[in-house]
Short mmCIF file of C-alpha atoms and ligand atoms in Angstrom, two decimals:
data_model
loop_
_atom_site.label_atom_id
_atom_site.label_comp_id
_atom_site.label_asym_id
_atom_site.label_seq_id
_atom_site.Cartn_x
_atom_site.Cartn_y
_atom_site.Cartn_z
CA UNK N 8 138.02 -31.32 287.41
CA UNK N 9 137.46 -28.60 284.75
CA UNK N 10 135.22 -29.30 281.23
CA UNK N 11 133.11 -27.22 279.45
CA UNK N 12 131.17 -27.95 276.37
CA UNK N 13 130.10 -25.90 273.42
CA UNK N 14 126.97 -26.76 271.67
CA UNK N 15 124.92 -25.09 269.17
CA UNK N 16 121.45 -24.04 269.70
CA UNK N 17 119.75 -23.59 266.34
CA UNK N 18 119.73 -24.94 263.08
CA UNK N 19 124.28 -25.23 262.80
CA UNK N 20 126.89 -22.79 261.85
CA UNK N 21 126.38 -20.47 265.05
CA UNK N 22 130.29 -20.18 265.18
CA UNK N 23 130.86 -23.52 267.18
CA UNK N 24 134.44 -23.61 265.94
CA UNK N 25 135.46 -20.01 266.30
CA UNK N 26 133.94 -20.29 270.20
CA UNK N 27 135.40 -23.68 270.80
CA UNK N 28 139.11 -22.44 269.29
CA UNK N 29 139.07 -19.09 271.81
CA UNK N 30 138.41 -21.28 274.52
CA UNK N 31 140.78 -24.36 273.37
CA UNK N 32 143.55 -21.29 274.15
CA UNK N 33 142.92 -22.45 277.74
CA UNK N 34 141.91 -26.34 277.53
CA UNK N 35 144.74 -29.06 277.44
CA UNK N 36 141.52 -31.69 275.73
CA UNK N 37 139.37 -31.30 273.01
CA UNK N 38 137.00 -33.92 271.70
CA UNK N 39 134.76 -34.05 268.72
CA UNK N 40 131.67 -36.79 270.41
CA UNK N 41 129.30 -36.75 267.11
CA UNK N 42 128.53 -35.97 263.54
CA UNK N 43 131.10 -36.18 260.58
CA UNK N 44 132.64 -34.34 258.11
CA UNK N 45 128.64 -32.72 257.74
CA UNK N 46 130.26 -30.58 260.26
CA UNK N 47 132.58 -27.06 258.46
CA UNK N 48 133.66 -25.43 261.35
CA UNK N 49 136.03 -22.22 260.25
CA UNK N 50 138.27 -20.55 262.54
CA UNK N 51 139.78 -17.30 261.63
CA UNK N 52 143.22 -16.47 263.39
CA UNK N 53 145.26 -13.57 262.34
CA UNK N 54 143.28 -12.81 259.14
CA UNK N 55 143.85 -16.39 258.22
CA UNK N 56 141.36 -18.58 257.51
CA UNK N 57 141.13 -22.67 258.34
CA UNK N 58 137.93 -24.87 257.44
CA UNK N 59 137.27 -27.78 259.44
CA UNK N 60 135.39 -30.68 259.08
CA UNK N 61 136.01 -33.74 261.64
CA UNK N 62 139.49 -32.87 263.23
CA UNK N 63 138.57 -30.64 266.68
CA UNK N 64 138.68 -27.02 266.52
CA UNK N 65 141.37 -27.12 269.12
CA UNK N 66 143.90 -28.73 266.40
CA UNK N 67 145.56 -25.13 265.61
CA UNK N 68 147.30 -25.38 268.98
CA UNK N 69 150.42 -28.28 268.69
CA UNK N 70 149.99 -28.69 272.36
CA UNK N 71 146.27 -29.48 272.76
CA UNK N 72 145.44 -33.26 273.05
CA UNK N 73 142.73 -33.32 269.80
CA UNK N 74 140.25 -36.50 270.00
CA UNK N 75 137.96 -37.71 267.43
CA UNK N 76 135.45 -39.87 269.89
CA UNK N 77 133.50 -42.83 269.59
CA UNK N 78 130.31 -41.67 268.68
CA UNK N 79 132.08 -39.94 265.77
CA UNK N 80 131.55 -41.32 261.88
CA UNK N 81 134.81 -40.65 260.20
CA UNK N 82 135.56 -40.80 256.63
CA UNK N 83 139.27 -41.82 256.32
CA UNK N 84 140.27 -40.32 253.14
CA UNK N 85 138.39 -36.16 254.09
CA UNK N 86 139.83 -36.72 257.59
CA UNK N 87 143.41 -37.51 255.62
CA UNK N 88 142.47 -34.65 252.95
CA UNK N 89 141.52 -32.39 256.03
CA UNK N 90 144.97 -33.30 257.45
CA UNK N 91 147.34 -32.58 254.62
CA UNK N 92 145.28 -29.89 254.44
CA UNK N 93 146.23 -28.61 257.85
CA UNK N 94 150.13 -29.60 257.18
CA UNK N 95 150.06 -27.37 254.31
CA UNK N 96 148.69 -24.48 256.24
CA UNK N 97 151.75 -24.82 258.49
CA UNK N 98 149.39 -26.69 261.83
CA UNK N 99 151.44 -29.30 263.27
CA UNK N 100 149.50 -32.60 263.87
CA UNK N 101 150.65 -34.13 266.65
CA UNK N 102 148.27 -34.90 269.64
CA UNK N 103 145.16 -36.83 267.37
CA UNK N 104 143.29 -39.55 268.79
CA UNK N 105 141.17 -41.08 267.11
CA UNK N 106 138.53 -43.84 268.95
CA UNK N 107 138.86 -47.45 267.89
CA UNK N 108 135.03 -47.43 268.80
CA UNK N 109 134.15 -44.72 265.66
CA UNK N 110 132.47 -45.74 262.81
CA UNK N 111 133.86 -45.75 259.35
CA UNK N 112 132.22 -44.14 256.49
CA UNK N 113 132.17 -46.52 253.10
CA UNK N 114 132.18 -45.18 249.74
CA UNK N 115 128.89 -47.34 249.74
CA UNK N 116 127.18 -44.86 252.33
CA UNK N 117 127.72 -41.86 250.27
CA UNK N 118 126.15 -43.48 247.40
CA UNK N 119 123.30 -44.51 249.47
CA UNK N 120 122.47 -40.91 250.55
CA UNK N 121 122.72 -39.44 247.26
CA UNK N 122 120.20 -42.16 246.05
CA UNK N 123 117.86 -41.80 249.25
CA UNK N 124 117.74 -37.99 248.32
CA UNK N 125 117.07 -38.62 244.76
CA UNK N 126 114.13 -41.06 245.58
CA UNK N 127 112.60 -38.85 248.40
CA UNK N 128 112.22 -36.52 245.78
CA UNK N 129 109.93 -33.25 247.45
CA UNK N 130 110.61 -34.75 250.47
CA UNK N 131 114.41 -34.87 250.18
CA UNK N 132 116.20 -33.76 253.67
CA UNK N 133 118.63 -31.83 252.04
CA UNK N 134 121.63 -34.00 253.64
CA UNK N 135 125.26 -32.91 252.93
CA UNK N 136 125.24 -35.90 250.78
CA UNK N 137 128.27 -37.34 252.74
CA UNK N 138 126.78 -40.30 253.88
CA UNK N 139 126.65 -39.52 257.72
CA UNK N 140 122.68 -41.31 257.92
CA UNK N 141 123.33 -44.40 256.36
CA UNK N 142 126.91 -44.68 258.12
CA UNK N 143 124.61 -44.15 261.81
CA UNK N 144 122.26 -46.66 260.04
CA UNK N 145 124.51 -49.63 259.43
CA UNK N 146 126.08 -48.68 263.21
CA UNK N 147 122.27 -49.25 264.69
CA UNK N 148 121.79 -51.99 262.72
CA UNK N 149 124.99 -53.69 264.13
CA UNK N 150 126.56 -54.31 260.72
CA UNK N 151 129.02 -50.79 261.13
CA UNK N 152 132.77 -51.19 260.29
CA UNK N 153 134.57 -49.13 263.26
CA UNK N 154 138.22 -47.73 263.04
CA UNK N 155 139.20 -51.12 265.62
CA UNK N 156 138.28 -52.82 262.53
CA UNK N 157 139.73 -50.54 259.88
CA UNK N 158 142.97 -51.24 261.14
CA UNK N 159 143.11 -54.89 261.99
CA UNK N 160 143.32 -56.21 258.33
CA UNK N 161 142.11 -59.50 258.33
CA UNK N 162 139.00 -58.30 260.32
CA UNK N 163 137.85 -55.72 258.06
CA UNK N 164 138.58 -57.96 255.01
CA UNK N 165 135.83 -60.09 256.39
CA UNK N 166 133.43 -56.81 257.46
CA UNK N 167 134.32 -55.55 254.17
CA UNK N 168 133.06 -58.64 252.55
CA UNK N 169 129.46 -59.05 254.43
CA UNK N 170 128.76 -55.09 253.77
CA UNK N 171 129.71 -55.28 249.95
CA UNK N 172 127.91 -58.02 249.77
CA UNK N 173 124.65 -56.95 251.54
CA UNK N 174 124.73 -53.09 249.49
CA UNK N 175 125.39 -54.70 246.55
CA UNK N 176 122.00 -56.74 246.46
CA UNK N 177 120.85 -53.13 247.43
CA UNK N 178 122.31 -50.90 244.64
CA UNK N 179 121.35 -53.94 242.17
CA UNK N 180 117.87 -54.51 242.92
CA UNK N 181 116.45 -51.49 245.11
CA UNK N 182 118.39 -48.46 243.55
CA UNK N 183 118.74 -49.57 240.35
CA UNK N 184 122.39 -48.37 240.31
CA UNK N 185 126.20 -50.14 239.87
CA UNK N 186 127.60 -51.17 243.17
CA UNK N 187 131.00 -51.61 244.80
CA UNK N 188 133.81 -54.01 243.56
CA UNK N 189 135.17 -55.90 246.86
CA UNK N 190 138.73 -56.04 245.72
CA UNK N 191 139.27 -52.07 244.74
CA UNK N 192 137.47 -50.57 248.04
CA UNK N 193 139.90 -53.11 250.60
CA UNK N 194 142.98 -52.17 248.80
CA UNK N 195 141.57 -48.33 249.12
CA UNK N 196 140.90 -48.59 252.61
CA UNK N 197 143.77 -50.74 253.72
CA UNK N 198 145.40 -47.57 252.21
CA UNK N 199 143.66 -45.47 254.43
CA UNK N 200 144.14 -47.44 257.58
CA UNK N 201 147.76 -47.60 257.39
CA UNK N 202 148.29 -44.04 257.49
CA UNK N 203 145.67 -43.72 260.24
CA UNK N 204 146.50 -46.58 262.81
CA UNK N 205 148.66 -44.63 264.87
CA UNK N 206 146.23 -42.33 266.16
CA UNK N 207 143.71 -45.13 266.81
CA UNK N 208 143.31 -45.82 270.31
CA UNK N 209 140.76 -46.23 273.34
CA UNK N 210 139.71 -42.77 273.80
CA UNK N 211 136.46 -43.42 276.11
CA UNK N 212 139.62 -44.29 278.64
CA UNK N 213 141.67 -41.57 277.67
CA UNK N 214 139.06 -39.29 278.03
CA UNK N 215 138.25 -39.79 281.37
CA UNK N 216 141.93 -40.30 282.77
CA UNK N 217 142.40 -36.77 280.97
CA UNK N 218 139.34 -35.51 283.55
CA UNK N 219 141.08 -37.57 286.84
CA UNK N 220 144.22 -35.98 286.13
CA UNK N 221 143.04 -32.72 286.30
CA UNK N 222 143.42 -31.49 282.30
CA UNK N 223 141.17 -28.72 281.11
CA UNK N 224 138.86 -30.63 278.88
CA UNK N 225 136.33 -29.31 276.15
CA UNK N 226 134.07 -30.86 274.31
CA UNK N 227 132.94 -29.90 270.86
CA UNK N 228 129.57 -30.07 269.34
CA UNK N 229 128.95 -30.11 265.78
CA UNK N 230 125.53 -29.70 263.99
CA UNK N 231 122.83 -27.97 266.25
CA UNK N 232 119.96 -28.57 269.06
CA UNK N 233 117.65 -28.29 266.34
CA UNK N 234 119.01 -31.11 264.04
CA UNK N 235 119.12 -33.21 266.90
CA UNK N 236 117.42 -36.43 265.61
CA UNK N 237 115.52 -37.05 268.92
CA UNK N 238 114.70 -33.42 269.47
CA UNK N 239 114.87 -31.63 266.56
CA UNK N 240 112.67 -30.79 263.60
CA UNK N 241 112.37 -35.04 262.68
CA UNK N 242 112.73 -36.03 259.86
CA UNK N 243 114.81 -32.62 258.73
CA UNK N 244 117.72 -33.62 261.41
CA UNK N 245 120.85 -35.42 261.41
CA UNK N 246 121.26 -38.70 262.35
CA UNK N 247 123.23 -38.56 265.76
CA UNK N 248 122.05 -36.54 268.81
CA UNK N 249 124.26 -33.11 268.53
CA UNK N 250 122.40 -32.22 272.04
CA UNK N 251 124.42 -32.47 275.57
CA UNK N 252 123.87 -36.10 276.14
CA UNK N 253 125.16 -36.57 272.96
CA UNK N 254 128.87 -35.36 273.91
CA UNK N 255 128.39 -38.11 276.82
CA UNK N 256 127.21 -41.34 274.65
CA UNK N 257 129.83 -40.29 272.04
CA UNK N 258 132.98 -39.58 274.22
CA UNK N 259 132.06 -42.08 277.06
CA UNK N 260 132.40 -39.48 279.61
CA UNK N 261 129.06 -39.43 282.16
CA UNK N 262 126.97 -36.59 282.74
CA UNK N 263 128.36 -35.93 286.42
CA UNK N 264 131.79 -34.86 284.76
CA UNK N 265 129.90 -32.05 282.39
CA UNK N 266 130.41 -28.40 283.79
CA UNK N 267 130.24 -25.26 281.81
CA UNK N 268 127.82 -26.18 279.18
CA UNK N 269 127.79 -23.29 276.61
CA UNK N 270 125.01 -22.44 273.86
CA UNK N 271 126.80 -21.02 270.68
CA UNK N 272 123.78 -18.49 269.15
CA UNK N 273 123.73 -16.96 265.94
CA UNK N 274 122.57 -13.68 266.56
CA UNK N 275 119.93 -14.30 264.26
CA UNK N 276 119.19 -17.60 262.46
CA UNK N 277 120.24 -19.73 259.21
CA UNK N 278 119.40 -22.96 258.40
CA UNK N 279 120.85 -25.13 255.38
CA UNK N 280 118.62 -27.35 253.57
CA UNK N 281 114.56 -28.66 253.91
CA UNK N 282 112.41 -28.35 257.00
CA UNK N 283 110.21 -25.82 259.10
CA UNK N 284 111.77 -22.63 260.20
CA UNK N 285 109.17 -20.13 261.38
CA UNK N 286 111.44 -16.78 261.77
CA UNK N 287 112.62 -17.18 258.12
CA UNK N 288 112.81 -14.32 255.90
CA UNK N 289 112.43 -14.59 252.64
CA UNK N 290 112.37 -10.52 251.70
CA UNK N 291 114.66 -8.17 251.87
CA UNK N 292 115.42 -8.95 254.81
CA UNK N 293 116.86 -12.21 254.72
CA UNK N 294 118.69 -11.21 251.63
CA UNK N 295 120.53 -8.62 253.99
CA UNK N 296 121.76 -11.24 256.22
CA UNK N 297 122.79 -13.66 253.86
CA UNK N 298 124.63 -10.95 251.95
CA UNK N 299 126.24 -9.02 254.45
CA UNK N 300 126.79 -12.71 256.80
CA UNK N 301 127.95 -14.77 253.30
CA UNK N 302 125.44 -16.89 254.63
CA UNK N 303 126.61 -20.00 252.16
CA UNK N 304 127.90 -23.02 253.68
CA UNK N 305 130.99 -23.88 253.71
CA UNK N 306 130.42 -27.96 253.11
CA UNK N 307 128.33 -27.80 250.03
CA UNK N 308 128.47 -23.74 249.03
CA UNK N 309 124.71 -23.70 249.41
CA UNK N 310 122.72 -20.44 249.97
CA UNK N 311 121.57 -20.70 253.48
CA UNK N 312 118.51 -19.56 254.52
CA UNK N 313 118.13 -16.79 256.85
CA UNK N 314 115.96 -15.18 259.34
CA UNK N 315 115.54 -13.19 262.58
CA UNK N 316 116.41 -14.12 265.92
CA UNK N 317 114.12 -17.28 267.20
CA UNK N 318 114.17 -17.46 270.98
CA UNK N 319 111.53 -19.76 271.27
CA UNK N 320 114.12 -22.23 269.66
CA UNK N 321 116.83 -20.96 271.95
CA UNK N 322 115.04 -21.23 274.85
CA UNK N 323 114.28 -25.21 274.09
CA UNK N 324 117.88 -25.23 273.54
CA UNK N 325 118.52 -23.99 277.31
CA UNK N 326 116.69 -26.93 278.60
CA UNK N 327 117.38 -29.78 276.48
CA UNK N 328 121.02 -28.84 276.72
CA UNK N 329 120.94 -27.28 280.69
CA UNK N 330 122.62 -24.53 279.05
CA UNK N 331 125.54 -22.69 281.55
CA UNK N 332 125.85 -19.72 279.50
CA UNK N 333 124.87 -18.11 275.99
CA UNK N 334 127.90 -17.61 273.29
CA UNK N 335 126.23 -14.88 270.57
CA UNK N 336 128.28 -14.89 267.69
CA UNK N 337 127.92 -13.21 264.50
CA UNK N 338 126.30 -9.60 266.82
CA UNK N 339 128.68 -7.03 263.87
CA UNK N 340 126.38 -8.95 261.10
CA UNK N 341 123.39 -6.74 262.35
CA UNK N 342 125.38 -3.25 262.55
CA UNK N 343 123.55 -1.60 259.81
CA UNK N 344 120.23 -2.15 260.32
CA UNK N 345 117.84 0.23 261.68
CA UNK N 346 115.15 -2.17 263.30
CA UNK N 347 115.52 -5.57 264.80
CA UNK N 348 113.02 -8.25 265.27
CA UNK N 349 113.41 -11.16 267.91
CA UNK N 350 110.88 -13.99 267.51
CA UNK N 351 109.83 -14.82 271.13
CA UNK N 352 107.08 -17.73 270.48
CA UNK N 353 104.59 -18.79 268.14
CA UNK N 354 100.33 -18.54 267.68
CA UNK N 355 99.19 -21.87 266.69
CA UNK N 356 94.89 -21.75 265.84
CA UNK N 357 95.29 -17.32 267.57
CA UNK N 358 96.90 -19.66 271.04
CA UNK N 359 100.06 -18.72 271.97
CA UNK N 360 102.25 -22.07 272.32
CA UNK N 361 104.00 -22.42 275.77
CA UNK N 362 106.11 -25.26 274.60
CA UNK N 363 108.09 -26.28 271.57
CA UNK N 364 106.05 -27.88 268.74
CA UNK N 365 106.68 -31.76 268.49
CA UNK N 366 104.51 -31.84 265.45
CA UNK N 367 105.87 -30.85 262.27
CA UNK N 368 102.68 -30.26 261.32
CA UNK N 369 102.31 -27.81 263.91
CA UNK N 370 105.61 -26.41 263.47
CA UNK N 371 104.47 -25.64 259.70
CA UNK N 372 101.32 -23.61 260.51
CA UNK N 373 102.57 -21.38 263.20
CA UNK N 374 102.53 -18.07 263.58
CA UNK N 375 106.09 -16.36 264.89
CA UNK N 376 105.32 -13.60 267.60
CA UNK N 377 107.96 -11.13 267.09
CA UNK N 378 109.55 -8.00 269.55
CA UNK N 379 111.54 -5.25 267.84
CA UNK N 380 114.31 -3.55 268.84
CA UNK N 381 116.39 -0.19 267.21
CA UNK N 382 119.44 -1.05 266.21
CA UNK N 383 123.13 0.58 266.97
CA UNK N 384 123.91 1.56 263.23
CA UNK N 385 127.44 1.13 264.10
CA UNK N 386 130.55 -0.61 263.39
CA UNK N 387 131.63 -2.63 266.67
CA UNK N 388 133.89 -5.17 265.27
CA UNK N 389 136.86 -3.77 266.79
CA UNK N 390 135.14 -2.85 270.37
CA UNK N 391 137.37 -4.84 272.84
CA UNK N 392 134.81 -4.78 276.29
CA UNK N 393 131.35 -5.27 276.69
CA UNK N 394 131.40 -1.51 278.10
CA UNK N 395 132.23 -0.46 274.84
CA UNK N 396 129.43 -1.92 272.71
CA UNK N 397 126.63 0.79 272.09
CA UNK N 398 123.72 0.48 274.73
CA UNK N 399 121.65 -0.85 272.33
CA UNK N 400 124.02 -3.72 271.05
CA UNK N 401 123.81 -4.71 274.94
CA UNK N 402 120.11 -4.42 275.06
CA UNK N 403 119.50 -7.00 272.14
CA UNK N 404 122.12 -9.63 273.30
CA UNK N 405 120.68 -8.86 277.19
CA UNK N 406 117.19 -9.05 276.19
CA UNK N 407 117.70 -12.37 274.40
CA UNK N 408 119.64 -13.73 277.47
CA UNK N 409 116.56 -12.46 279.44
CA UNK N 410 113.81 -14.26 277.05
CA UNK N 411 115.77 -17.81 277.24
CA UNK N 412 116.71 -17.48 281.19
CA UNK N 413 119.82 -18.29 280.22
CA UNK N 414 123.01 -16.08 281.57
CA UNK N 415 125.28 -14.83 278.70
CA UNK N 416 129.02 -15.44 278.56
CA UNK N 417 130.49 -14.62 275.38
CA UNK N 418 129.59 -12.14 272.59
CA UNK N 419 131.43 -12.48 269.49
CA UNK N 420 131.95 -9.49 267.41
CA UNK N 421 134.06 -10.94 264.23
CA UNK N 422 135.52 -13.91 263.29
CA UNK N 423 138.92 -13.54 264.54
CA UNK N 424 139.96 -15.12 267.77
CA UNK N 425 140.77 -11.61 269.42
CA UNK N 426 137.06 -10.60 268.56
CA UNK N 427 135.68 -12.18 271.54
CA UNK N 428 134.41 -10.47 274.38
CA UNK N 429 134.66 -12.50 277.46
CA UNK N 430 131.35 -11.56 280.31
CA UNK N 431 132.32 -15.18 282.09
CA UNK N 432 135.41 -16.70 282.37
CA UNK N 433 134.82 -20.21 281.58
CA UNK N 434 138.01 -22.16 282.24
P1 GDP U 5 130.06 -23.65 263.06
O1 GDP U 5 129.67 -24.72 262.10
O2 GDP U 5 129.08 -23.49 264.16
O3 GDP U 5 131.47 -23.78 263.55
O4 GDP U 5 129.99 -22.29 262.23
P2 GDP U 5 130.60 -22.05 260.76
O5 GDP U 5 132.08 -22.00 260.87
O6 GDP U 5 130.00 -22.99 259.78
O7 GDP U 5 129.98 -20.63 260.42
C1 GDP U 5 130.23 -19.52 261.21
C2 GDP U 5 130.96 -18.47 260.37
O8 GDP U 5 130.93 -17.25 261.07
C3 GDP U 5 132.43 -18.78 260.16
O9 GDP U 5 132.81 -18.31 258.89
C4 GDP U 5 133.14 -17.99 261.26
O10 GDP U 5 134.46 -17.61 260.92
C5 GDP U 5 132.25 -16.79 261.35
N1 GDP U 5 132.13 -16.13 262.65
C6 GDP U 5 132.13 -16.66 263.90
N2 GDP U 5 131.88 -15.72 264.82
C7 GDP U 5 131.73 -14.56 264.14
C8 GDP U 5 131.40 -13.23 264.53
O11 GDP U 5 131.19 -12.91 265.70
N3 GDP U 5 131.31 -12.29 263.53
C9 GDP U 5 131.49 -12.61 262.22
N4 GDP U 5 131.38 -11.64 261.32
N5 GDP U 5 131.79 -13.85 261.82
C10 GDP U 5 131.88 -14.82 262.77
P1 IMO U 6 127.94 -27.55 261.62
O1 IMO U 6 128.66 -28.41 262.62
C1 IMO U 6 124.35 -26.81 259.26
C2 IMO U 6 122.07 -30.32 257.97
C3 IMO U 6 122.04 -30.57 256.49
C4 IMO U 6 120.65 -31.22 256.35
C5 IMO U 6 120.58 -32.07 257.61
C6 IMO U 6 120.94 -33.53 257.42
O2 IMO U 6 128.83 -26.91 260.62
O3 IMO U 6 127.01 -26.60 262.30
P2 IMO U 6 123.27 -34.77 257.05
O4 IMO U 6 124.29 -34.65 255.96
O5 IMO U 6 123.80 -34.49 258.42
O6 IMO U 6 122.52 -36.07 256.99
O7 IMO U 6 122.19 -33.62 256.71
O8 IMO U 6 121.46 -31.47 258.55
N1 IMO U 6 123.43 -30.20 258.56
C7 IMO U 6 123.98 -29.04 258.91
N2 IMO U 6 123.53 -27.77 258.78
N3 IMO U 6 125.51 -27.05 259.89
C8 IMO U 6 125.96 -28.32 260.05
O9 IMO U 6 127.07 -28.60 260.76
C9 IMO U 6 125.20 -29.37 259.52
N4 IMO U 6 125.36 -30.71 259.49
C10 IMO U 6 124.26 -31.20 258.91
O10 IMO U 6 122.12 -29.38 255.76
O11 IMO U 6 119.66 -30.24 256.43
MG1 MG U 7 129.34 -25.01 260.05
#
């Protein structure tokens, strides 16, 4: 047996795809368990640059078995848009699997979360606006359309009709808006499902007879510890649980079968949209690392908001997750700078807080604690062994690896595949 996972440990965009891409080089598996097309994962190979959104970062390589699991929400016509996509950039889609168990997104969810977010008003989430809460909403409430139902046309005429039905009281009488015509969005999606029904199939089984036989499996997180809507910084979260578990309940592999879990960390921190982030710069600072990191995401083009290292969140990452090893991505962004700050807890009332904040409240009012470092003032982008990198490169990434008790195994020097230096093999 031989899995590994990659997860990210702050607030998204720690380089997820780029680490989960260097290591697909070696898997034969790779499964997408949550989240949607919230999720922009780029990879860079060769100069050249791919964005992805729901297919697996693994999809570059023709050979690798690419799944899109159950606890997935897929949109058909991005994930068809996302395909041609790929076809144009010369990828050849062949191995996709998509789980009849994932649920579908409706043109009616999107139009839900961009009328949630214009009703919340101040306290707007900042969502991606692609409908992935109200899609995770309609699944827990048991009235979800899943891709089993997409494709079997006389069943998801019927689904079709209940959930039209039931948003269109909705849109009439709560949001004050038009709502969907029945006839337009089946023909649409019937559409959709007939170019997708060939890669439908029962991928919790497929999954795990991939593990029996012995293929290299890796599992791909999207979104971040942080976002985690049981963990993270509730209500300013996603709505499925981007966290270790998370890969289980949404690939239907168990937690005995999980080896090699891997944090992906930013080497310092960004976070897109509303919510508490206590190492956030907004000075000169922050403008440094947006600038020099074109810190602006790649789903909605939004400036993201930046800040020094946070280990206190990295560190809750390591346990919620039982991280194996640290991935820090993203170390070249700090080259120029001639000081460093890690954030290595908080002061809540003048007490130093020996656990994460639950409270939001709390979270709001703290205090960062921050260690600084010099830093290299050097260009190591094209440094090929840990060896190389200046001492004090290695002191940063060893002193955060020291602060969260969690081993490092990667540092990432550049987007490129080859700009990956390798401490553990993982595979
Ligand atoms: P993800 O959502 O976690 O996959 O991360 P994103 O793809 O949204 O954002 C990470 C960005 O950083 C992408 O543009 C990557 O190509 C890029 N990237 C990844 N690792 C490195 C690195 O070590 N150095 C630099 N300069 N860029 C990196
Ligand atoms: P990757 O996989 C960064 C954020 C949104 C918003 C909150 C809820 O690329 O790291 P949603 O649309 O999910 O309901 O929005 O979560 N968010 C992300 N931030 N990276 C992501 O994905 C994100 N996916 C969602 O900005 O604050
Ligand atoms: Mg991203």
């Amino acid at each position: 047996m031989a899995t590994a996972m990659v997860i990210g440990t702050q607030w998204g965009d720690e380089g997820k795809g780029k680490i989960v891409d260097y290591l697909a080089q070696k898997a034969d598996v790779v499964i997408r368990s949550q989240g949607g097309n919230n999720a922009g994962h780029t990879v860079v190979v060769d100069d050249k640059s791919y964005a992805l959104r729901l297919l697996p970062s693994g999809i570059l390589f023709s050979d690798k078995t690419c799944i899109i699991g159950s606890g997935v929400v897929v949109n058909p016509k991005v994930l068809l848009q996302e395909i041609g996509n790929m076809v144009a950039q010369g990828v050849k889609i062949s191995k996709l699997e998509i789980s009849t168990r994932a649920h579908v997104i409706m043109p009616y969810h999107v139009r839900i979360d961009e009328e949630d977010e214009k009703l919340k008003g101040d306290a707007k989430i900042g969502t991606t606006k692609n409908g992935i809460g109200p899609c995770y909403a309609d699944k827990i409430n048991r009235v979800g359309i899943r891709m089993g139902d997409l494709i079997d046309e006389k069943l998801f005429a019927k689904k079709l009709r209940i959930n039209i039905d039931l948003k269109n009281r909705l849109f009439e009488r709560y949001y004050g808006c038009e709502g969907f015509d029945y006839d337009a969005v089946l023909k649409e999606y019937l559409g959709y499902a007939d170019q997708l029904r060939q890669y439908v199939k029962d991928t919790d089984y497929a999954a795990n007879l991939y593990i029996t036989e012995g293929k290299k499996v890796l599992f791909e997180g999207a979104q971040a510890t942080m976002l985690d809507l049981d963990h993270g910084t509730y209500p300013f979260v996603t709505s499925s649980n981007p966290t270790a578990g998370g890969a289980c309940t949404g690939s239907g592999v168990g937690p005995r079968k999980m080896q090699n879990i891997v944090g992906v960390v930013k080497a310092y921190t960004t976070r897109v949209g509303a919510g508490p982030f206590p190492a956030e710069q907004i000075n000169e600072v922050g403008d440094y690392l947006r600038n020099t990191g074109h810190e602006f995401g790649t789903v909605t083009g939004r400036p993201r908001r930046c800040g020094w290292m946070d280990t206190a969140v990295v560190k809750f990452a390591g346990m919620l997750n039982s991280l194996d090893y640290l991935a820090i991505t993203r170390l070249d962004i700090l080259d120029d700078l001639d000081t460093i700050k890690i954030c290595t807890g908080y002061t809540y009332q003048g007490k130093l807080l020996k656990e994460y904040p639950a409270s939001l409240e709390v979270l709001e009012h703290v205090e960062p604690v921050y260690e600084e470092m010099p830093g290299w003032k050097c260009h190591i982008s094209d440094m090929k062994t840990y060896e190389e990198l200046p001492e004090k490169a290695r002191n940063y990434v060893e002193r955060i690896s020291e602060l969260v008790g969690v081993p490092l195994g990667i540092v990432s020097v550049g987007p490129n595949r080859n700009q990956t230096i390798v401490l553990k093999k993982i595979f």
